Coordinates of C-alpha atoms in Angstrom, one line a residue:
M1 CA 111.6 101.8 39.4
Q2 CA 111.5 104.2 36.7
K3 CA 109.9 107.8 37.5
I4 CA 108.5 109.6 34.3
G5 CA 111.3 110.8 31.6
E6 CA 110.8 114.3 31.1
E7 CA 110.5 115.9 28.0
C8 CA 113.3 118.4 26.4
G9 CA 114.3 122.1 26.9
V10 CA 114.8 124.6 24.1
F11 CA 115.5 128.0 23.8
G12 CA 116.4 130.7 21.2
I13 CA 117.3 134.7 21.1
W14 CA 117.6 137.5 18.6
S15 CA 119.5 140.5 19.6
P16 CA 119.5 143.4 17.6
V17 CA 123.4 143.7 17.9
R18 CA 126.1 141.2 18.4
A19 CA 126.5 140.0 22.0
K20 CA 127.8 136.9 24.0
L21 CA 124.8 135.1 23.3
A22 CA 125.9 131.7 24.5
Y23 CA 125.7 133.4 28.2
E24 CA 122.4 133.9 27.9
A25 CA 121.8 130.8 26.3
Y26 CA 123.7 128.8 29.3
Y27 CA 121.3 131.0 32.0
A28 CA 118.3 130.0 29.9
L29 CA 119.2 126.2 29.8
F30 CA 120.1 126.3 33.5
A31 CA 116.5 127.1 34.1
L32 CA 115.5 124.5 31.8
Q33 CA 117.6 121.6 33.5
H34 CA 114.6 120.0 35.1
R35 CA 113.3 119.1 31.5
G36 CA 116.2 116.9 30.9
Q37 CA 119.7 116.1 32.0
E38 CA 120.9 113.9 29.7
S39 CA 122.7 116.5 27.1
A40 CA 122.6 120.3 26.1
G41 CA 123.7 122.2 23.5
I42 CA 124.4 125.7 21.9
A43 CA 125.0 127.5 18.5
I44 CA 125.6 130.9 18.3
N45 CA 125.2 132.5 14.7
D46 CA 127.5 135.4 13.9
D47 CA 126.2 136.5 10.4
G48 CA 125.8 133.3 8.8
V49 CA 128.9 131.4 10.2
F50 CA 127.4 128.6 13.4
H51 CA 129.5 127.8 16.3
Y52 CA 128.2 124.9 18.3
Y53 CA 129.3 122.9 21.1
R54 CA 127.0 120.2 22.5
D55 CA 127.2 117.1 24.6
L56 CA 126.4 114.4 27.4
G57 CA 126.1 115.7 30.3
L58 CA 124.5 118.7 32.7
V59 CA 124.2 121.9 31.6
H60 CA 127.3 122.9 34.0
E61 CA 129.2 119.7 33.0
V62 CA 129.4 120.5 29.2
F63 CA 129.9 124.4 29.3
D64 CA 132.6 126.2 31.5
K65 CA 133.9 129.6 30.6
E66 CA 136.4 128.5 28.2
K67 CA 133.3 126.7 25.8
L68 CA 131.2 129.6 25.8
D69 CA 134.1 132.3 25.1
A70 CA 134.8 129.5 22.0
L71 CA 131.4 130.3 21.0
G72 CA 131.9 133.9 20.1
E73 CA 129.1 136.9 19.8
G74 CA 126.6 136.5 17.4
R75 CA 123.1 137.8 17.0
I76 CA 121.0 134.5 17.3
A77 CA 121.2 131.7 19.4
V78 CA 119.5 128.4 20.2
G79 CA 119.9 126.1 23.2
H80 CA 119.0 122.7 24.0
V81 CA 118.5 120.2 27.0
R82 CA 118.2 116.4 26.4
Y83 CA 116.1 113.7 28.0
S84 CA 116.0 110.8 25.6
T85 CA 112.3 110.2 24.2
S86 CA 113.1 108.8 20.5
G87 CA 116.7 107.6 20.3
N88 CA 119.2 106.7 22.7
S89 CA 121.3 108.8 25.1
N90 CA 124.4 109.5 22.8
R91 CA 126.5 112.1 21.5
A92 CA 125.4 112.3 18.4
N93 CA 121.2 112.7 19.3
A94 CA 122.1 115.5 21.5
Q95 CA 121.0 118.8 19.9
P96 CA 120.8 121.5 18.4
I97 CA 121.1 119.5 15.5
V98 CA 123.1 121.8 13.1
V99 CA 122.6 121.2 9.1
K100 CA 124.7 123.4 6.4
H101 CA 123.5 122.9 3.1
I102 CA 123.3 125.1 -0.4
K103 CA 121.0 127.3 1.2
G104 CA 122.9 128.2 4.5
S105 CA 123.2 126.5 7.7
M106 CA 120.8 125.6 10.4
A107 CA 120.4 124.9 13.7
L108 CA 117.3 123.1 15.3
A109 CA 116.1 122.3 18.5
H110 CA 112.9 120.3 19.1
N111 CA 110.9 119.4 21.9
G112 CA 108.5 116.3 21.1
N113 CA 108.0 113.3 19.5
L114 CA 106.6 112.2 16.2
V115 CA 104.1 109.6 16.1
N116 CA 104.7 108.9 12.2
S117 CA 108.7 110.0 12.2
Y118 CA 109.4 106.0 11.6
E119 CA 107.3 106.6 8.1
L120 CA 109.4 109.4 7.5
R121 CA 112.9 108.4 7.6
T122 CA 112.2 105.4 5.8
Q123 CA 110.9 107.6 3.2
L124 CA 114.1 109.7 3.4
E125 CA 116.6 106.7 3.9
N126 CA 115.2 105.1 0.2
D127 CA 115.6 108.5 -1.0
G128 CA 118.9 108.2 -0.4
C129 CA 119.8 109.9 2.7
I130 CA 122.0 109.2 5.4
F131 CA 121.3 109.5 8.9
H132 CA 123.9 110.3 11.5
S133 CA 121.7 109.9 14.7
T134 CA 118.3 108.0 15.5
T135 CA 116.5 111.4 16.6
D136 CA 113.3 112.1 15.0
T137 CA 114.4 115.7 15.4
E138 CA 117.2 114.9 12.1
V139 CA 114.4 113.7 10.1
I140 CA 112.5 117.0 10.8
S141 CA 115.7 118.6 10.0
Y142 CA 116.0 116.6 6.4
L143 CA 112.0 117.9 5.5
I144 CA 112.9 121.6 6.1
T145 CA 116.3 121.4 3.9
R146 CA 114.6 119.7 1.3
A147 CA 111.6 122.3 1.3
R148 CA 114.1 124.5 1.5
L149 CA 116.0 124.1 -1.8
K150 CA 112.5 124.2 -3.4
T151 CA 110.8 127.2 -1.7
G152 CA 111.9 130.9 -1.6
S153 CA 111.9 130.9 2.1
I154 CA 112.9 129.6 5.4
E155 CA 109.9 130.3 7.4
E156 CA 108.0 129.0 3.9
A157 CA 110.2 125.5 4.3
V158 CA 108.9 125.3 8.3
N159 CA 105.6 125.5 6.9
Q160 CA 105.5 122.8 4.3
T161 CA 107.1 120.5 6.7
M162 CA 104.5 120.8 9.1
D163 CA 102.3 119.2 6.8
K164 CA 104.1 116.3 6.9
L165 CA 104.9 115.9 10.6
H166 CA 102.0 114.4 13.4
G167 CA 103.1 114.3 16.6
A168 CA 104.3 116.5 19.5
F169 CA 107.0 119.2 18.3
S170 CA 107.8 122.7 19.9
L171 CA 111.0 123.8 17.3
V172 CA 113.0 126.6 17.5
I173 CA 114.8 127.1 14.5
M174 CA 117.9 129.2 13.0
S175 CA 118.7 130.3 9.9
P176 CA 121.8 132.6 8.9
T177 CA 119.3 135.5 9.5
K178 CA 116.6 135.2 11.0
L179 CA 115.1 132.8 14.4
I180 CA 112.1 130.9 13.8
A181 CA 109.7 129.2 16.6
C182 CA 106.8 126.6 15.9
R183 CA 104.5 124.4 18.0
D184 CA 102.4 121.3 16.5
E185 CA 98.8 121.7 15.5
H186 CA 97.8 120.3 18.9
G187 CA 99.8 122.0 21.2
F188 CA 101.5 119.0 23.3
R189 CA 104.1 120.8 24.4
P190 CA 104.4 124.5 26.0
L191 CA 106.6 126.8 24.6
C192 CA 106.7 130.9 24.8
Y193 CA 107.4 134.1 23.4
G194 CA 108.9 137.1 25.6
T195 CA 111.0 140.0 24.6
R196 CA 113.4 142.2 26.5
K197 CA 114.4 145.9 27.2
D198 CA 117.5 145.7 24.9
G199 CA 115.3 144.7 21.9
S200 CA 116.0 141.1 22.1
V201 CA 113.1 138.5 21.3
V202 CA 113.3 135.6 23.3
F203 CA 111.5 131.5 22.8
T204 CA 111.7 129.0 25.0
S205 CA 109.7 126.1 26.5
E206 CA 108.9 128.0 29.8
T207 CA 108.7 131.3 31.1
C208 CA 110.8 130.4 33.7
A209 CA 113.9 130.6 31.2
L210 CA 112.5 134.1 29.9
D211 CA 112.7 135.1 33.9
A212 CA 116.4 133.6 33.6
V213 CA 117.3 136.4 30.9
G214 CA 115.3 138.8 32.3
A215 CA 113.0 138.6 29.8
T216 CA 109.4 139.3 29.6
L217 CA 106.3 137.3 28.8
V218 CA 104.6 138.3 25.7
R219 CA 102.4 135.4 25.2
E220 CA 102.1 131.6 24.3
L221 CA 102.8 130.5 20.9
D222 CA 99.2 129.7 19.4
P223 CA 99.0 125.6 18.6
G224 CA 100.2 125.2 14.7
E225 CA 101.6 128.9 15.0
I226 CA 105.0 129.7 13.5
M227 CA 106.9 132.5 14.7
V228 CA 109.6 134.3 12.8
C229 CA 111.7 137.3 14.2
D230 CA 115.0 139.0 12.4
Q231 CA 115.8 142.4 11.2
N232 CA 112.1 143.6 10.2
G233 CA 110.8 142.4 13.5
V234 CA 108.4 139.7 14.6
R235 CA 105.7 138.0 12.2
S236 CA 103.2 135.2 13.0
I237 CA 102.1 132.3 10.3
R238 CA 99.0 130.6 11.6
D239 CA 98.6 128.7 8.3
H240 CA 98.2 125.5 10.6
C241 CA 95.8 127.2 13.5
G242 CA 92.7 126.4 14.4
K243 CA 92.6 122.9 12.5
V244 CA 92.5 120.3 15.6
K245 CA 91.0 120.9 19.2
P246 CA 94.2 122.2 21.4
S247 CA 95.6 119.0 23.4
L248 CA 98.2 120.2 26.0
C249 CA 100.1 117.4 28.1
V250 CA 98.2 117.6 31.3
F251 CA 101.3 116.1 33.1
E252 CA 103.3 119.4 31.9
Y253 CA 101.1 120.9 35.2
I254 CA 101.2 118.1 37.5
Y255 CA 105.0 117.0 37.0
F256 CA 107.5 118.3 33.9
A257 CA 107.5 121.9 34.4
R258 CA 109.2 124.1 36.7
P259 CA 106.6 125.1 39.5
D260 CA 107.4 129.2 39.0
S261 CA 106.4 128.7 35.2
V262 CA 103.3 130.2 33.9
I263 CA 101.6 127.6 30.9
N264 CA 98.5 128.5 28.9
G265 CA 98.0 131.6 31.3
A266 CA 98.1 129.3 34.3
S267 CA 100.2 128.8 37.3
V268 CA 102.6 125.4 37.4
H269 CA 102.3 126.0 41.5
E270 CA 98.4 127.2 42.0
A271 CA 97.3 124.0 39.7
R272 CA 99.8 121.7 41.4
K273 CA 98.1 123.4 44.8
R274 CA 94.7 122.5 43.3
A275 CA 95.9 118.9 42.8
G276 CA 96.3 118.8 46.4
A277 CA 92.8 120.4 47.1
F278 CA 91.2 117.5 45.0
L279 CA 92.6 115.3 45.9
A280 CA 91.6 115.6 49.8
L281 CA 88.3 116.2 48.7
E282 CA 88.6 112.5 46.9
H283 CA 90.2 110.9 49.2
P284 CA 90.3 111.9 52.6
V285 CA 91.5 111.0 55.8
Q286 CA 92.0 111.2 59.5
A287 CA 95.8 112.3 59.9
D288 CA 98.1 114.1 61.9
V289 CA 100.5 115.4 59.2
V290 CA 100.7 116.2 55.4
I291 CA 104.0 115.8 53.9
G292 CA 105.1 116.0 49.9
V293 CA 107.9 113.5 47.7
P294 CA 110.2 116.8 46.7
D295 CA 110.2 117.9 44.2
S296 CA 106.5 118.3 42.5
G297 CA 104.9 116.6 45.2
L298 CA 105.6 119.4 47.6
D299 CA 103.1 121.8 46.1
A300 CA 100.2 119.3 46.0
A301 CA 101.0 118.3 50.0
L302 CA 100.5 121.8 50.2
G303 CA 97.3 122.2 48.6
Y304 CA 96.0 119.0 50.8
S305 CA 96.7 120.6 53.8
Q306 CA 95.0 123.7 52.9
Q307 CA 91.6 121.6 51.8
S308 CA 91.7 119.3 54.5
G309 CA 93.4 121.3 57.6
I310 CA 95.6 118.5 58.4
P311 CA 99.0 120.8 59.1
Y312 CA 101.5 120.9 56.5
G313 CA 105.1 119.7 57.3
I314 CA 108.4 119.0 55.8
G315 CA 109.0 115.4 56.2
L316 CA 111.3 114.0 53.6
L317 CA 115.0 116.2 52.8
K318 CA 116.2 116.0 49.0
N319 CA 120.1 115.7 48.2
K320 CA 120.0 118.6 45.8
Y321 CA 123.0 117.2 44.2
I322 CA 121.6 113.9 42.7
G323 CA 119.8 114.2 39.9
R324 CA 116.2 112.5 39.1
T325 CA 116.1 108.9 39.7
F326 CA 114.9 108.0 35.9
I327 CA 118.5 109.8 34.7
S328 CA 120.6 106.7 36.1
P329 CA 120.2 103.3 33.9
G330 CA 119.5 99.9 35.2
Q331 CA 116.9 99.1 38.0
A332 CA 119.2 98.5 40.5
N333 CA 121.4 101.9 39.7
R334 CA 117.3 103.7 40.3
E335 CA 117.4 101.7 43.3
D336 CA 120.6 103.1 44.6
L337 CA 119.9 106.6 44.2
V338 CA 116.5 106.5 45.2
K339 CA 118.9 105.4 48.9
I340 CA 121.0 108.6 49.4
K341 CA 118.2 110.7 47.2
L342 CA 115.5 111.3 49.9
N343 CA 116.2 111.2 53.7
P344 CA 113.4 111.3 56.3
I345 CA 112.8 114.2 58.9
S346 CA 112.3 112.0 62.0
E347 CA 111.0 115.1 64.1
T348 CA 107.8 115.5 61.8
I349 CA 107.0 112.3 61.3
R350 CA 107.6 110.2 64.6
G351 CA 104.7 108.9 65.9
K352 CA 102.2 110.4 63.6
R353 CA 99.2 109.3 61.3
V354 CA 101.1 110.5 57.8
V355 CA 99.6 111.7 54.5
L356 CA 102.2 111.0 51.7
I357 CA 101.7 113.0 48.5
D358 CA 104.0 112.3 45.0
D359 CA 103.3 113.0 41.3
S360 CA 102.9 109.7 40.4
I361 CA 103.6 105.8 40.8
V362 CA 104.9 104.1 37.4
R363 CA 106.2 100.6 38.8
G364 CA 106.0 100.8 42.5
T365 CA 109.5 100.3 43.5
T366 CA 110.5 103.9 44.1
S367 CA 107.0 104.0 46.3
K368 CA 107.4 101.1 48.2
R369 CA 111.0 102.4 49.2
I370 CA 109.8 106.1 50.2
V371 CA 106.8 104.7 51.9
S372 CA 109.2 102.3 53.5
L373 CA 111.7 105.4 54.6
V374 CA 109.0 107.1 56.4
R375 CA 107.5 104.1 58.6
D376 CA 111.2 103.4 59.8
A377 CA 111.1 107.1 60.5
G378 CA 108.9 106.4 63.2
A379 CA 105.6 106.7 61.6
K380 CA 102.1 105.2 62.6
E381 CA 100.2 105.1 59.9
V382 CA 101.0 106.3 56.0
H383 CA 98.2 107.0 53.7
F384 CA 99.7 107.7 50.3
R385 CA 98.4 109.9 47.6
V386 CA 98.7 110.6 44.2
S387 CA 98.3 114.0 42.4
A388 CA 98.0 112.1 39.2
P389 CA 95.6 109.5 37.8
P390 CA 96.9 106.1 37.5
F391 CA 99.1 105.4 34.4
M392 CA 97.0 103.2 32.0
N393 CA 98.6 103.5 28.5
P394 CA 101.5 104.0 26.6
C395 CA 102.7 107.9 25.8
Y396 CA 103.8 108.8 21.9
Y397 CA 104.4 112.6 22.2
G398 CA 107.9 112.6 24.1
T399 CA 106.7 111.0 27.8
D400 CA 109.2 108.1 28.5
I401 CA 106.4 105.7 28.8
D402 CA 106.0 103.1 25.8
S403 CA 105.2 99.9 27.0
R404 CA 102.2 99.0 29.3
E405 CA 104.1 96.2 30.6
N406 CA 105.9 98.0 33.5
L407 CA 103.2 100.0 34.6
I408 CA 102.0 98.4 37.9
A409 CA 98.2 100.2 37.3
C410 CA 97.9 97.9 34.3
H411 CA 98.1 94.7 36.2
H412 CA 96.8 95.7 39.7
S413 CA 94.3 97.0 41.3
V414 CA 94.5 100.0 43.8
D415 CA 93.8 98.1 46.8
E416 CA 96.8 95.7 45.6
I417 CA 99.2 98.7 44.8
C418 CA 98.8 99.6 48.2
Q419 CA 99.8 96.3 49.5
I420 CA 102.9 96.4 47.6
I421 CA 104.2 99.8 48.3
G422 CA 103.1 99.3 51.8
A423 CA 100.7 101.8 52.3
D424 CA 97.8 101.9 54.5
S425 CA 95.3 103.7 52.1
L426 CA 95.8 104.7 48.4
G427 CA 94.5 107.6 46.4
Y428 CA 94.8 108.6 43.0
L429 CA 93.4 111.7 41.3
S430 CA 90.9 111.5 38.9
V431 CA 91.1 111.9 35.3
E432 CA 87.9 114.4 35.6
N433 CA 90.1 116.9 38.2
A434 CA 93.2 115.7 36.6
L435 CA 91.6 118.2 33.2
K436 CA 90.7 121.1 35.9
L437 CA 94.7 121.8 36.9
A438 CA 94.6 125.0 34.7
G439 CA 91.7 126.5 37.1
G440 CA 89.6 127.3 33.9
N441 CA 92.7 130.0 33.5
E442 CA 93.9 128.3 30.6
T443 CA 93.8 130.7 27.9
Q444 CA 93.9 127.7 24.6
G445 CA 91.9 125.2 26.4
G446 CA 92.0 121.3 25.7
F447 CA 94.3 118.8 27.1
C448 CA 96.1 115.5 26.3
A449 CA 95.7 112.4 29.2
A450 CA 96.1 109.7 27.1
C451 CA 98.4 107.8 29.3
F452 CA 95.6 108.1 31.9
D453 CA 92.6 107.4 29.6
G454 CA 93.8 106.3 26.4
K455 CA 92.1 109.0 24.2
Y456 CA 94.6 109.6 21.6
P457 CA 94.6 113.1 19.5
T458 CA 96.5 111.3 16.9
E459 CA 97.1 108.1 15.4
I460 CA 99.6 105.9 17.4
P461 CA 103.4 104.9 16.0
T462 CA 105.0 102.2 15.0
G463 CA 107.6 100.8 17.0
G464 CA 109.0 102.0 20.7
K465 CA 110.9 104.4 22.5
D466 CA 114.5 103.1 20.6
R467 CA 112.7 102.3 17.0
F468 CA 115.2 103.4 14.7
E469 CA 117.9 101.3 17.2
E470 CA 115.7 98.8 16.1
R471 CA 115.5 96.5 13.1
I472 CA 112.7 97.2 11.3
P473 CA 109.2 94.8 11.5
T474 CA 109.2 92.7 8.6
E475 CA 105.2 93.0 9.0
W476 CA 105.4 97.2 8.6
L477 CA 107.8 96.9 5.8
E478 CA 105.8 94.7 3.7
K479 CA 103.2 97.5 4.0
H480 CA 105.4 100.2 3.8
T481 CA 106.7 98.7 0.2
K482 CA 103.1 97.8 -0.8
K483 CA 102.5 101.4 -0.7
S484 CA 105.3 102.5 -2.5
R485 CA 104.6 100.3 -5.3
T486 CA 101.0 101.1 -5.4
A487 CA 102.0 104.8 -5.5
D488 CA 104.9 103.9 -8.2
Q489 CA 102.4 102.2 -10.4
S490 CA 100.0 105.4 -9.8

């Protein structure tokens, strides 16, 4: 079974004095590790000279004290943890991407997925650009670099480039003298801004990373906003704000974000408890104990318990030294990981009717295994509840769901899925209530729930997750060539 692949995590810090910012980035990336466990990287700016290191692995596997010290001191740093939603998992695709050009170096870290990267990359390749990775992040770096050669400032280059980018992108960009953060006009992915008492300015994906470096949240970047930080302070460019309805990915609240983070003014922990409470109202059941599947099912289980009055219990123990199941390539490896990742606590389960809450069902294999674990531990009944609606559609904005083929809800009814996973009953959160998880406290409003309801805020892209590794489809190439000829003739 494939658990949902997460987003990436980005971080940037500007300091008023030279410091060992690699350590600050290291702490922040540790806090963001849940957003990407395939690769990690840090780039340091020392008066325009960039030192960087990136590799495959977890943060603590990629960096040790020697590597951090080798990055030296600087006044600006950017960092990134990656899960591959576009482009394969290899060292060439690790971020931040560092570009050296006539206007000076640039480092870029990206969270999200473009829906028009296929077209943009083909146009750039036709113009002679050579790519070293298979990520849409490198496409963005080329576009910014090209615009930089024609404009007077890096922020204006970013502003012009945003006109060409469609889809999800939260970016942190480091130039020789500036730290820039920007968010796509839909606001698909979170990006926040904070400050420290020493005058440092921090941009990052989640507030938990602000906490890790001692920064205080100032606010979220608005969808479409560009923020620039340099020796003159922090300023905002809002040319792209307010053009479309905001569409924050609702799965940030359900699964992606850490429960101690705050997104758009709403606590992730409280949002997940609210999901559990909605589940209790939508799918009540007579039971003796409510347990959650670690980690993101725990908060929802607590909410279900509080709403229903059924006691909450710790019924599954997670091996904290095992990464999330989607990390391992290949179905057999994923199933092996499930066997050692979770262990039931029989005293909580034996002889009881159990409400078992998880954040999602994708293919159903892991859910079946977990239900079996709980039954083997002595449960009389297992009532499975899901704190998300059924996945019915691919996601094109960064989540690793690029086909309906492997989505169990696309091929089976709820009753059939219940039978497949071996539960006594099954209930999903409704789309209507999923859109209420922020509890009305969100400051910008509006969610993307296209993976549940099929209502995409943008056009959908050509190709899938690995489209840059695949051969260009003949029909697309013919269509694109015809368009190019028409443009040349005009």
